[in-house]
Coordinates of C-alpha atoms in Angstrom, one line a residue:
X1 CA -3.7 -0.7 15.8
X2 CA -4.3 -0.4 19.6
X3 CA -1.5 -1.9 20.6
X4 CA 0.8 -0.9 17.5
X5 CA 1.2 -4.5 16.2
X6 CA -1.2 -8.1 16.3
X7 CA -0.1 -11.5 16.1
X8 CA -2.5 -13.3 14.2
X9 CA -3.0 -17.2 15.0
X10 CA -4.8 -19.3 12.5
X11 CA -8.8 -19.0 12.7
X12 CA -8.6 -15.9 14.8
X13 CA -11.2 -13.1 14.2
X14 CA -10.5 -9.8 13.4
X15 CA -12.5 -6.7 12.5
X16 CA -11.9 -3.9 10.3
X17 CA -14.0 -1.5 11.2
X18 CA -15.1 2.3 10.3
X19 CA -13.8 4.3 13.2
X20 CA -10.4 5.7 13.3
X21 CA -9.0 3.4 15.9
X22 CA -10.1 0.0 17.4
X23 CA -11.2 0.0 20.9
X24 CA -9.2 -4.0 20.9
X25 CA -6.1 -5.0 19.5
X26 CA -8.7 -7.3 17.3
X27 CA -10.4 -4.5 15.4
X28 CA -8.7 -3.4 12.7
X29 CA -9.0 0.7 11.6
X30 CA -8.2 1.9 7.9
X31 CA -7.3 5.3 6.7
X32 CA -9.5 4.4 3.8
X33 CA -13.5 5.0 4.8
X34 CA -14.9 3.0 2.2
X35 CA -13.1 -0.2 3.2
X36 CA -16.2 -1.9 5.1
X37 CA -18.0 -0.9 2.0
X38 CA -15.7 -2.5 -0.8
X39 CA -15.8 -6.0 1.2
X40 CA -17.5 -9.1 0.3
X41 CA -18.4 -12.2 2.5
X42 CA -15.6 -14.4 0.4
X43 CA -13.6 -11.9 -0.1
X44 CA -9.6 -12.0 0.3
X45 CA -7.6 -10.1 2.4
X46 CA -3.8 -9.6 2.3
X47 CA -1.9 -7.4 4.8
X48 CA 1.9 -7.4 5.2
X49 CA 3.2 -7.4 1.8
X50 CA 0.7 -10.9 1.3
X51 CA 2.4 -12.6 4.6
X52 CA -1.3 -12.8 6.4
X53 CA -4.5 -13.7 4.7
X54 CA -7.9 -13.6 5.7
X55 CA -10.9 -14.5 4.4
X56 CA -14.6 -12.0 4.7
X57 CA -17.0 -14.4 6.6
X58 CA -19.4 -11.6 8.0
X59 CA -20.5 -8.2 7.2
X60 CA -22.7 -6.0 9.0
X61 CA -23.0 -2.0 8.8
X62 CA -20.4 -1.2 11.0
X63 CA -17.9 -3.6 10.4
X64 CA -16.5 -6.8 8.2
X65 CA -15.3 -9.8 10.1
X66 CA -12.7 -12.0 8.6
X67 CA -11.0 -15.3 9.9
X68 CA -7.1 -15.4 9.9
X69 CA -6.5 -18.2 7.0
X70 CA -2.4 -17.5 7.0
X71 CA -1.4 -16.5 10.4
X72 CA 1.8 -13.9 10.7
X73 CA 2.5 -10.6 12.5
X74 CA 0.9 -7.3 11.3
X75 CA 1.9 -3.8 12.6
X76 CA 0.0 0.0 12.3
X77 CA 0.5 1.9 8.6
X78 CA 1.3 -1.5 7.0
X79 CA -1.0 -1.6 3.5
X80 CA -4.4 -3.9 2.8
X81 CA -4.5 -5.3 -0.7
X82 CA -8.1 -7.2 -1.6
X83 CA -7.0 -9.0 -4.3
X84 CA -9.6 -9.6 -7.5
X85 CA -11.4 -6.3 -5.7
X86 CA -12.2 -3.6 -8.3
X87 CA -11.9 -0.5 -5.8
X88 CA -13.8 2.7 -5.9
X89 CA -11.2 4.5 -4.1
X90 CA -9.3 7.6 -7.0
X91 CA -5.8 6.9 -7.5
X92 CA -5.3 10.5 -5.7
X93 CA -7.2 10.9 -2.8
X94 CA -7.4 14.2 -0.7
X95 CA -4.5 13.1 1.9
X96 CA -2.7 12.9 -1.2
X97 CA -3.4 16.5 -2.5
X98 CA -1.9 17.5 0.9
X99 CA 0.8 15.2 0.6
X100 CA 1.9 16.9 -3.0
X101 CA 1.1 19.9 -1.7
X102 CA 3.5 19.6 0.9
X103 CA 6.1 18.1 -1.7
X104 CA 6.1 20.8 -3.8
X105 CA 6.8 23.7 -1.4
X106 CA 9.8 21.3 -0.3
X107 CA 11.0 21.0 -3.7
X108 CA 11.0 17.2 -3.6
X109 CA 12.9 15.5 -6.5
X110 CA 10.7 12.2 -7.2
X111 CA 7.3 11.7 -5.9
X112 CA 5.8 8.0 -6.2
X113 CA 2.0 7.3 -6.8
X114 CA 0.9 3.8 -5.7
X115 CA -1.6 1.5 -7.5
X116 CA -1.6 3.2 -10.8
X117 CA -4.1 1.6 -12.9
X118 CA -4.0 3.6 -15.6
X119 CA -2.1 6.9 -17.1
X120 CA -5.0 9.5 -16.8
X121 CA -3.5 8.8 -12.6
X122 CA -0.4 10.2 -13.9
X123 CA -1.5 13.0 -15.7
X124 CA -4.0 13.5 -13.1
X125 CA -1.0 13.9 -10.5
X126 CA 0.8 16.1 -13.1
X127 CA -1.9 18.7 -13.1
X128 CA -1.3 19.5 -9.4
X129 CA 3.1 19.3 -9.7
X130 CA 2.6 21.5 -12.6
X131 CA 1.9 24.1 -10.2
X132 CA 5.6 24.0 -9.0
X133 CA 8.2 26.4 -10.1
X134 CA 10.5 23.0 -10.5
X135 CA 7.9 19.8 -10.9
X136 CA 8.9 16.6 -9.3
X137 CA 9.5 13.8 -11.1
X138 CA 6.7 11.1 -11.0
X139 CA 7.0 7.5 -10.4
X140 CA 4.6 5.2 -11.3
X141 CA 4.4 2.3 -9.1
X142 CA 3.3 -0.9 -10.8
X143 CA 1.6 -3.4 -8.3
X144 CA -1.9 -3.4 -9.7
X145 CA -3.2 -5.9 -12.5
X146 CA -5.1 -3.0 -14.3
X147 CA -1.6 -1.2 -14.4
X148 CA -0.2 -4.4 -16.5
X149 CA -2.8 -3.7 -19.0
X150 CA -1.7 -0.5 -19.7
X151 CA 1.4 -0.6 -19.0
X152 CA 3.0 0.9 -22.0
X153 CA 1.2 4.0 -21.7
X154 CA 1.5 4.6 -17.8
X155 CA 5.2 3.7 -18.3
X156 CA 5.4 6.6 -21.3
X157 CA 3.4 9.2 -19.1
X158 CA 5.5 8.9 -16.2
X159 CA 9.3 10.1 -15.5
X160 CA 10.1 6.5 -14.2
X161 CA 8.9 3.4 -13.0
X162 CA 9.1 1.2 -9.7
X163 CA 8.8 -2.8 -9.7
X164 CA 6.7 -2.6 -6.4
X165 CA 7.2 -6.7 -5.7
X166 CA 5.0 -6.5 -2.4
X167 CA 1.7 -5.7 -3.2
X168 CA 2.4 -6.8 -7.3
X169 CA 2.9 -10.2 -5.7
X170 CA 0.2 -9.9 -3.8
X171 CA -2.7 -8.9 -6.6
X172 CA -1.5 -11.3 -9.0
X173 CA 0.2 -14.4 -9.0
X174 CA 3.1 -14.8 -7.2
X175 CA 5.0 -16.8 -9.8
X176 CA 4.4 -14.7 -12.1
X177 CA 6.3 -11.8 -10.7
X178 CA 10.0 -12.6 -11.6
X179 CA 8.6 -12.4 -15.7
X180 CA 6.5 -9.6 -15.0
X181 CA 9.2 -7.3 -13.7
X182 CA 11.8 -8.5 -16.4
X183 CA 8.9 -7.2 -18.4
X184 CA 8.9 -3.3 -17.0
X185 CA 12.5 -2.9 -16.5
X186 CA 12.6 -3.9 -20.5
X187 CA 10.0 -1.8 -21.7
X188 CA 11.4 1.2 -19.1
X189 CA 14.8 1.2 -20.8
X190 CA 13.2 0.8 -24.4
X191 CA 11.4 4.1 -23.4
X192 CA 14.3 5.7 -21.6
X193 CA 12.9 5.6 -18.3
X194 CA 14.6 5.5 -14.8
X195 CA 13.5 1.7 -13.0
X196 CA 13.6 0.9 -9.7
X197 CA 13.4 -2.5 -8.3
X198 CA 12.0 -3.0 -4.7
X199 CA 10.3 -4.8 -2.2
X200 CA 12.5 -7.9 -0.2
X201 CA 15.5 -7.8 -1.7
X202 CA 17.2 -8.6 1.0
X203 CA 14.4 -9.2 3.8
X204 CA 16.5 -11.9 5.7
X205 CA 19.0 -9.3 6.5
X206 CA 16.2 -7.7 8.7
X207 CA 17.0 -10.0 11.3
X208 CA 20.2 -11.5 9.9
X209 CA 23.4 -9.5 9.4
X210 CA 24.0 -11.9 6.3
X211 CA 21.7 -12.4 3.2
X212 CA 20.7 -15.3 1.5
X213 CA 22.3 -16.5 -1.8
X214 CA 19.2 -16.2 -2.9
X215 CA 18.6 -12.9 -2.0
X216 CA 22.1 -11.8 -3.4
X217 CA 21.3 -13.6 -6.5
X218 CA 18.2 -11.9 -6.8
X219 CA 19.9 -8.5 -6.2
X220 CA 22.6 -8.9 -9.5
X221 CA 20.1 -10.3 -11.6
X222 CA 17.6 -7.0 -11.2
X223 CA 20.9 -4.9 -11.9
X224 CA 21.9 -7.4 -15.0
X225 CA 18.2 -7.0 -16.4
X226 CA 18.9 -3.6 -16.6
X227 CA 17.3 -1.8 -13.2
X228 CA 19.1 1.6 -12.7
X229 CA 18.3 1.2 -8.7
X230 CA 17.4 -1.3 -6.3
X231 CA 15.7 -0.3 -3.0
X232 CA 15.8 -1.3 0.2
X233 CA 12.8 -1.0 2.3
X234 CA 11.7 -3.0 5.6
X235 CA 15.8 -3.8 5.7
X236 CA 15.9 -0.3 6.7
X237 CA 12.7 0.9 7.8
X238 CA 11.8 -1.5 11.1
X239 CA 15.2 -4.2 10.3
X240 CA 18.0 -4.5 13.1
X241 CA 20.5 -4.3 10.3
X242 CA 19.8 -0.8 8.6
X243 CA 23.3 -0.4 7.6
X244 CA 24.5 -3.4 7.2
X245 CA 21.6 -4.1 4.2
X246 CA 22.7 -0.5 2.2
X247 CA 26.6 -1.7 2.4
X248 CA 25.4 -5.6 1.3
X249 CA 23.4 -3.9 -1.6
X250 CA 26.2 -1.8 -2.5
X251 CA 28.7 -4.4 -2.1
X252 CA 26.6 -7.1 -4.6
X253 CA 25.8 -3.8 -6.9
X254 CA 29.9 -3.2 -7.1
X255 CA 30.7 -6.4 -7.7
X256 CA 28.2 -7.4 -10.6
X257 CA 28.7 -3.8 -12.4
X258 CA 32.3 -4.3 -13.4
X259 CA 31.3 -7.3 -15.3
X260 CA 28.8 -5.7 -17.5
X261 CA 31.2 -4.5 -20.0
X262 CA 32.7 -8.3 -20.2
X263 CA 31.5 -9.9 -23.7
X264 CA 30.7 -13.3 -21.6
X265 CA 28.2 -11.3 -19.3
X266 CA 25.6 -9.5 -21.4
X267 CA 22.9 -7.4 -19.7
X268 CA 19.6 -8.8 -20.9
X269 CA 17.5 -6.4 -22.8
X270 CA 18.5 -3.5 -22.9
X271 CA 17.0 -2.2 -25.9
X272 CA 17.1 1.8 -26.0
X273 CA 14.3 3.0 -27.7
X274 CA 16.5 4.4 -31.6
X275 CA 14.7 7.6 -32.5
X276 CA 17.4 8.5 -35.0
X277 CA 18.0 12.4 -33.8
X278 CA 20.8 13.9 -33.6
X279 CA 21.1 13.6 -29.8
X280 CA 20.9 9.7 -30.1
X281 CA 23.7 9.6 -32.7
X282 CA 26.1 12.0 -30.7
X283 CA 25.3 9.4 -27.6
X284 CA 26.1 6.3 -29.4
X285 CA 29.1 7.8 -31.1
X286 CA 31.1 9.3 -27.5
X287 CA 30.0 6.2 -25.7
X288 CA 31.6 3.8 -28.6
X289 CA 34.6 6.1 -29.5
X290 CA 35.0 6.1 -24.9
X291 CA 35.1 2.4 -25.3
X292 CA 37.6 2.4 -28.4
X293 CA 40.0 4.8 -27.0
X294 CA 39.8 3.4 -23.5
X295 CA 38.8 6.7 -22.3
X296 CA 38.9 6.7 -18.2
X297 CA 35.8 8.7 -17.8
X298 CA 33.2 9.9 -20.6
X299 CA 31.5 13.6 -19.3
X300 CA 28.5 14.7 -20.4
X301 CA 27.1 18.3 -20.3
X302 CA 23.0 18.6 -20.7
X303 CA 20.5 21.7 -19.8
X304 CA 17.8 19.4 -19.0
X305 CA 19.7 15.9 -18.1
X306 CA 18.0 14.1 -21.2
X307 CA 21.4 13.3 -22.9
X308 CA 22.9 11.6 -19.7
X309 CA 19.7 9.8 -19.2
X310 CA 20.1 8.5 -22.7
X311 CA 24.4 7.7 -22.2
X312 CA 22.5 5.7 -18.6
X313 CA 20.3 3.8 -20.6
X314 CA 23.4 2.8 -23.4
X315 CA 25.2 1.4 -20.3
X316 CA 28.7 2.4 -21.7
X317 CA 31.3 0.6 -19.6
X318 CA 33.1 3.8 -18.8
X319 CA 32.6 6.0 -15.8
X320 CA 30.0 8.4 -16.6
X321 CA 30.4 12.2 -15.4
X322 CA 26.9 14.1 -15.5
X323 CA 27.1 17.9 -15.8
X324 CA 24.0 21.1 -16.1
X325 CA 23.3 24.3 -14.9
X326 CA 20.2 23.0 -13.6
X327 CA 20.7 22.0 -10.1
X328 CA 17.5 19.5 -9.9
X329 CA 19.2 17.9 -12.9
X330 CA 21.9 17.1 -11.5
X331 CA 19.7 15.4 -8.4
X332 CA 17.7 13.2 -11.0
X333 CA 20.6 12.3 -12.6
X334 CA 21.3 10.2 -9.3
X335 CA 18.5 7.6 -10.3
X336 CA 20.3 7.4 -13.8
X337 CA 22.3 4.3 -13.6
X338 CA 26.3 4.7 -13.7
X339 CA 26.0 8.2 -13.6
X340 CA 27.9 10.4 -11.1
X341 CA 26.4 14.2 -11.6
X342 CA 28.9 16.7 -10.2
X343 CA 27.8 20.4 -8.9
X344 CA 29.6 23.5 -10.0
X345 CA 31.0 23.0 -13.2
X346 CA 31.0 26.1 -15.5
X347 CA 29.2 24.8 -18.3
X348 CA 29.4 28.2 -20.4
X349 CA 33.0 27.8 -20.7
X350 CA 34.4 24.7 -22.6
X351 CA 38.1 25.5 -21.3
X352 CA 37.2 25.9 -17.6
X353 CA 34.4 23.6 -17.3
X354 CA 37.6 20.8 -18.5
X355 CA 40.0 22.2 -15.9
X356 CA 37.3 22.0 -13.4
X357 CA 36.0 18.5 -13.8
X358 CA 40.0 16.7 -14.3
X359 CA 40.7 18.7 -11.3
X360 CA 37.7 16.7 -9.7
X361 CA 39.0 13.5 -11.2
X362 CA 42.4 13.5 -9.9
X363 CA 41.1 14.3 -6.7
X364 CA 38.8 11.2 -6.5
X365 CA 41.9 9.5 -7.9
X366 CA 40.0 8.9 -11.3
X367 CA 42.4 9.7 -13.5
X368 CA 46.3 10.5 -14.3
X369 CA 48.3 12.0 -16.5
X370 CA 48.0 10.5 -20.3
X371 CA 44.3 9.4 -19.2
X372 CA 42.0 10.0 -22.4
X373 CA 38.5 11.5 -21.4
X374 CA 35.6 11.9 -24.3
X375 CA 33.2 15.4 -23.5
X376 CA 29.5 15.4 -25.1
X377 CA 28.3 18.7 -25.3
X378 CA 23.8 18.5 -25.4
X379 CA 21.7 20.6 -27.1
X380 CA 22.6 24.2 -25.6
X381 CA 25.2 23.8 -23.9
X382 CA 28.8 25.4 -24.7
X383 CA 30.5 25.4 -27.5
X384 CA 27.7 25.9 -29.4
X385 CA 23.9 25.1 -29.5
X386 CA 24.6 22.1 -31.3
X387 CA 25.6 18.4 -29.5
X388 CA 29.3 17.9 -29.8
X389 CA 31.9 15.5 -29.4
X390 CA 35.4 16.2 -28.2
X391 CA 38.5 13.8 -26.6
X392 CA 41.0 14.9 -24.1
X393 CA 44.4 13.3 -23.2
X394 CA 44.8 14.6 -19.4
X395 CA 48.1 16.5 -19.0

C-alpha cells in the first residue's frame, strides 16, 4: 500500500489493481497477477483475517473496483481471501519455489504451505524438500473449504497440521469454525500428527496487556481438545504486548496441563490411531507402568523421533524426556506436546546415557534420590535393536 496502511470507511472505493504498487493510498496492489482476473462484479472480498469486506461493483481491464461493505483498517502484506472463488492460482507458485529453496539450504525444521486444497499440494511440495540432505517437515494449513473435503488425506500426507482460524473463518462459516477445528485436532492425533492451533487466540492482548476470559477460555480448551501447540501471531507480530501474550499463553498452557491427568478433567478425543506393532505396545506399556509406579519422569530414546511422537500423542501425565542421535529430531520433537528433547545424550550406551540424563534431571531439580524413572528404548537404539522397557529408582 502507498502509505503502508488504509482506513476503510463504509461505501469507500478501492481499487486493486495489476501494477505492483498503487500510485493512491486507494488502489490496492497484489503479489498475485491474476487477481483482476479471478474477480467477479458481486464478488466478495475479505482482507484482514475477514475484518473488512468489500463487494466487486466494477471491472474493467486494468483494474476491479469494490465498495467498502465492512469498514476496518488494512495494512501492506496482509492476505485477500475471495470467498466461494474457485482460484486458478497452484498451491506452489514460483516465489514459493524460491522460498523452499531458500529453506532448505537453511536447514529449516517445519515449513507451512497455505490454502491446501488437496494432498497432491503436499506431495507436490515434497518433491522439491526431497532434495535436502535433512527434509523439512510440512505443515499443512487448513483454511480452505476444498481442504475440508479431503481432509483425511492431506492430514495423512503431511508431517502436521495447523487450525489456520483467520482465513478458515473467513472461507466458510464463521460459526462453524469452533466444530471444524475440534474436527482436525481429532483426526490429527488419531493419525499421529503434530496440531497447531492459531490465529486470535489472544488478539485483545494486542492492545491490552490483559486477555479476555474469553480468549483464555478459548486458549485451555484448544490444549484440552488435544492441540500440541497454540500460536500466537498478530499478538506478536504488529501487538504492543509481544511478551506479555507468549508469558499469558504460557501461563494459561501451565495451568490447564497439570489437570490433564485428573480423572474429573478428560482431554476430549484423543484417540491414537492402535496399529498393534510392537512399538505401540512398548508405548502404552512404559507410559501405564510411569503412571503405576509414579515414575517422576518417563525417557524415551528414538532414531527417528516416531516413538516420542507416539508417547506425545498417549498424553501420559508424567514428564516426558525425548532422546536421538539425530539432531533435527530432537528439534521436531519441540512441536510434540509434553515433550522436552535433550541434546547430547549418549544413546549407544545404556549405562551412560542414564548417568547423563539423571545428572540433567537433578540439575533442573526434576528429580531426587529414591525418584523412579521408566526408559523406552525404540527400534535401534541401545540395548538392542529391539524396543525395550526398563525402570530406575534414582540413587
Amino acid at each position: 500500500l502507498a502509505g503502508g496502511s488504509l482506513e476503510c470507511a463504509p461505501g469507500m472505493t478501492v481499487r486493486f489493481i495489476r501494477n505492483d504498487k498503487g500510485e493512491s493510498p486507494s488502489e490496492l496492489p497484489s503479489t498475485y497477477p491474476m487477481l483482476v482476473d479471478e474477480l467477479d462484479v458481486g464478488d466478495r472480498v475479505m482482507l484482514a483475517d475477514g475484518t473488512v469486506s468489500l463487494k466487486v461493483i466494477r471491472k474493467v481491464a486494468d483494474f476491479a473496483e469494490c465498495e467498502v461493505v465492512q469498514p476496518g483498517t488494512i495494512r501492506s502484506r496482509q492476505g485477500i481471501n475471495l470467498p466461494g472463488v474457485k482460484l486458478r492460482v497452484a498451491a506452489l507458485t514460483d516465489a514459493d519455489r524460491e522460498v523452499v529453496a531458500w529453506a532448505i539450504q537453511r536447514d529449516i525444521d517445519f515449513l507451512s504451505l497455505s490454502f491446501v486444497r488437496s494432498p497432491d499440494d503436499i506431495v507436490e511440495l515434497r518433491s522439491l524438500v526431497s532434495k535436502a540432505s535433512i527434509p523439512p517437515a510440512i505443515i499443512a494449513k487448513i483454511e480452505k473449504p476444498e481442504a475440508l473435503e479431503r481432509l483425511e488425506q492431506i492430514v495423512a500426507e503431511s508431517d502436521g497440521v495447523m487450525v489456520a482460524r483467520g482465513d478458515l473463518g473467513v472461507e466458510v462459516d464463521i460459526a462453524e469454525v469452533p466444530v471444524i477445528q475440534k474436527r482436525i485436532v481429532q483426526l490429527a492425533n488419531r493419525l499421529r500428527k503434530p496440531v497447531i492451533v492459531a490465529t486470535q487466540m489472544l488478539d485483545s492482548m494486542q492492545n491490552s496487556r490483559l486477555p479476555t476470559r474469553a480468549e483464555v477460555t478459548d486458549v485451555a480448551n484448544a490444549i484440552l481438545d488435544g492441540a500440541d501447540a497454540c500460536m500466537l501471531s498478530g499478538e506478536t507480530a504488529i501487538g504492543k504486548h509481544p511478551l506479555e501474550s507468549v508469558q499469558m499463553m504460557h501461563r494459561i498452557a501451565m495451568a490447564i496441563e497439570v489437570t490433564m491427568g485428573c480423572p474429573r478433567i478428560e482431554s476430549a478425543g484423543l484417540q491414537c490411531r492402535q496399529d498393534n506393532s510392537i512399538t505401540e505396545a512398548a508405548v502404552k506399556h512404559a507410559g501405564t507402568m510411569a503412571a503405576e509406579l509414579g515414575a517422576k519422569m518417563l525417557i524415551t530414546v528414538s532414531r527417528s523421533g516416531l516413538t516420542t511422537l507416539i508417547i506425545a500423542k498417549h498424553r501420559f501425565p508424567v514428564l516426558t524426556v525425548g532422546l536421538s542421535q539425530s539432531l533435527p529430531a530432537l528439534r521436531r520433537m519441540t512441536l510434540y506436546w509434553g515433550i522436552v528433547p535433550v541434546q547430547g545424550a549418549p544413546v549407544d550406551d545404556p549405562k551412560q546415557l542414564l548417568e547423563f540424563v539423571i545428572a540433567w534431571a537433578r540439575r533442573e531439580s526434576l528429580v531426587h534420590s529414591g525418584d523412579r524413572v521408566v526408559l523406552l528404548f525404540g527400534t535401534g537404539t541401545a540395548p538392542s535393536a529391539h524396543n525395550s522397557i526398563a525402570v530406575h529408582v534414582v540413587d
